[in-house]
C-alpha positions as a printed Julia matrix, in Angstrom:
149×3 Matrix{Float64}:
 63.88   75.62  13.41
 63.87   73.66  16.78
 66.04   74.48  19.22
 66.52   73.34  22.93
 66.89   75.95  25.31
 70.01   75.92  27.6
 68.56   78.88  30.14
 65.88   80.56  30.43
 64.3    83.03  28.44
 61.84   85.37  29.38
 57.98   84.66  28.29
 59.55   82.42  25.71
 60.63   79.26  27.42
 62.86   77.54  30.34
 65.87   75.7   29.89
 65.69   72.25  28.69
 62.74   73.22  26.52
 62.02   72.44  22.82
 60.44   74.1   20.73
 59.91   75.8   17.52
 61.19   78.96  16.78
 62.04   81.39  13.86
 65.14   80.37  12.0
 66.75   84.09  12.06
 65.72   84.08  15.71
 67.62   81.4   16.12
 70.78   81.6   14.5
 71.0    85.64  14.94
 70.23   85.46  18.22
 69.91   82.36  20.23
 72.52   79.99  18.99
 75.26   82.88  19.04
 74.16   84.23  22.94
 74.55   80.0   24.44
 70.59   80.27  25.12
 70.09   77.83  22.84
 71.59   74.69  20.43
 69.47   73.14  17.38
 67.42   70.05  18.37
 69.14   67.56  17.08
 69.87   63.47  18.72
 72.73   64.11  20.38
 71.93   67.61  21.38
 68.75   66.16  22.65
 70.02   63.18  24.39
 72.83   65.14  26.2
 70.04   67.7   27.35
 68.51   64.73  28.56
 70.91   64.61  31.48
 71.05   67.88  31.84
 67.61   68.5   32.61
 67.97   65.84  35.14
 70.69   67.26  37.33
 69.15   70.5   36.56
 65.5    69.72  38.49
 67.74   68.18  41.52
 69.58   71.18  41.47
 66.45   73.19  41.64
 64.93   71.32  44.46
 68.29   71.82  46.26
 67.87   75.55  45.85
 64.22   75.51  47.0
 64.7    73.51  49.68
 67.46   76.17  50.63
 65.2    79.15  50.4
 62.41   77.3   52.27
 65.01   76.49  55.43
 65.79   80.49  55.0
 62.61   81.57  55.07
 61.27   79.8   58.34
 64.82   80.9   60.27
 63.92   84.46  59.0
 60.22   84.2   59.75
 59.35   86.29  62.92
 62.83   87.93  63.28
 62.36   90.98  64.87
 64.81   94.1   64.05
 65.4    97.54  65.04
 66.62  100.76  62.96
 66.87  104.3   63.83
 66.71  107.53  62.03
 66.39  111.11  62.49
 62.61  112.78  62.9
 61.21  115.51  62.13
 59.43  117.88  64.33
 55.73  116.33  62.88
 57.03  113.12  63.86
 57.72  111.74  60.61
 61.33  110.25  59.14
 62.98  112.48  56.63
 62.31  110.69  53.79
 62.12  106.64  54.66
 64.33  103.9   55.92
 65.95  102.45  52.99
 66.03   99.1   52.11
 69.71   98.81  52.55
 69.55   99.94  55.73
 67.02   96.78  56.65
 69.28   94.59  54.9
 72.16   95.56  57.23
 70.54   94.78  59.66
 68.87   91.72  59.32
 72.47   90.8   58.06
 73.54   91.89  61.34
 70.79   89.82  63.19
 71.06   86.6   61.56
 74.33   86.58  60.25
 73.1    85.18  56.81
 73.89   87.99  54.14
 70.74   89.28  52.67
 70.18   91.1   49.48
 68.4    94.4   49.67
 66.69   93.16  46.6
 64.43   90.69  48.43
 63.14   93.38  50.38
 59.48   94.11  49.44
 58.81   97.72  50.84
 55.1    98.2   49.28
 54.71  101.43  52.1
 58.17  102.72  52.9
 58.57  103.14  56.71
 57.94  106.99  57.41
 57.33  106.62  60.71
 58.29  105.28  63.84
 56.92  102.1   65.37
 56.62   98.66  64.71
 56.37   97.55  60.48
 55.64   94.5   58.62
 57.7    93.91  56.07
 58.11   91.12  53.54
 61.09   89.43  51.96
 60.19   87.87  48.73
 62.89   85.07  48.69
 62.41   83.09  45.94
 59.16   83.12  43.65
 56.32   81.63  46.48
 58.91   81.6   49.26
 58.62   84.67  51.54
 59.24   85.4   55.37
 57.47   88.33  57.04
 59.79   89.96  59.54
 58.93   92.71  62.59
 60.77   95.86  61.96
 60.5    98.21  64.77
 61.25  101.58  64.12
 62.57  104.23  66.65
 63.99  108.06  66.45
 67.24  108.76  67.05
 68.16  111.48  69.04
């Protein structure tokens, strides 16, 4: 059966797309969930203008992550935490704890989920750490780490 995708579906196909898929696929799963209508004129022509407004839409949102990114690039934060006697956090500084604070720095509300934290911060001094904003839009901010007495 061919369907048009209305959203995206993982390693299947994006929305707007046609293609062929299995009929109990389709009408067990796709059709009843909204991811997806059977291909037929008008279904095709009315995607049509969807998929239009749709890529402005998306070049709206990337343009919006890109203007994000460069304010964010090079900010330069500061958290504290408690040490051990080694010299060593207990435990890390959590994402959510960045978050806060870059919130607090910027005043734009950032998700803890576009944090990328490949080495935790165990330790004081100063960290790179990347925010993965959108997929090949990322800012590298300064996070300087102290002990708190």
């Amino acid at each position: 059966m061919r369907v048009i995708f209305l959203e995206d579906v993982t390693t299947l196909a994006r929305a707007g797309d046609v293609k062929n898929v299995k009929d109990g696929y389709a009408r067990n799963y796709l059709i009843p969930k909204k991811l997806a209508e059977a291909a037929t004129r008008e279904n095709m022509k009315k995607i049509e203008r969807l998929k239009q407004t749709g890529d402005e839409r998306r070049m709206r949102e990337t343009q919006r992550w890109e203007e994000l990114a460069s304010s964010l690039e090079g900010t330069n934060i500061s958290v504290s935490a408690r040490i051990t006697p080694a010299g060593q956090y207990y435990g890390a500084i959590p994402p959510t704890q960045l978050a806060q604070e870059l919130t607090t720095a910027t005043g734009r509300e950032i998700d803890r989920k576009l944090i990328d934290t490949v080495q935790p911060i165990r330790e004081p001094g100063e960290h790179e750490i990347v925010l993965n904003l959108a997929p090949g839009i990322q800012a590298t901010i300064l996070v300087t780490a102290e002990a708190q007495e």
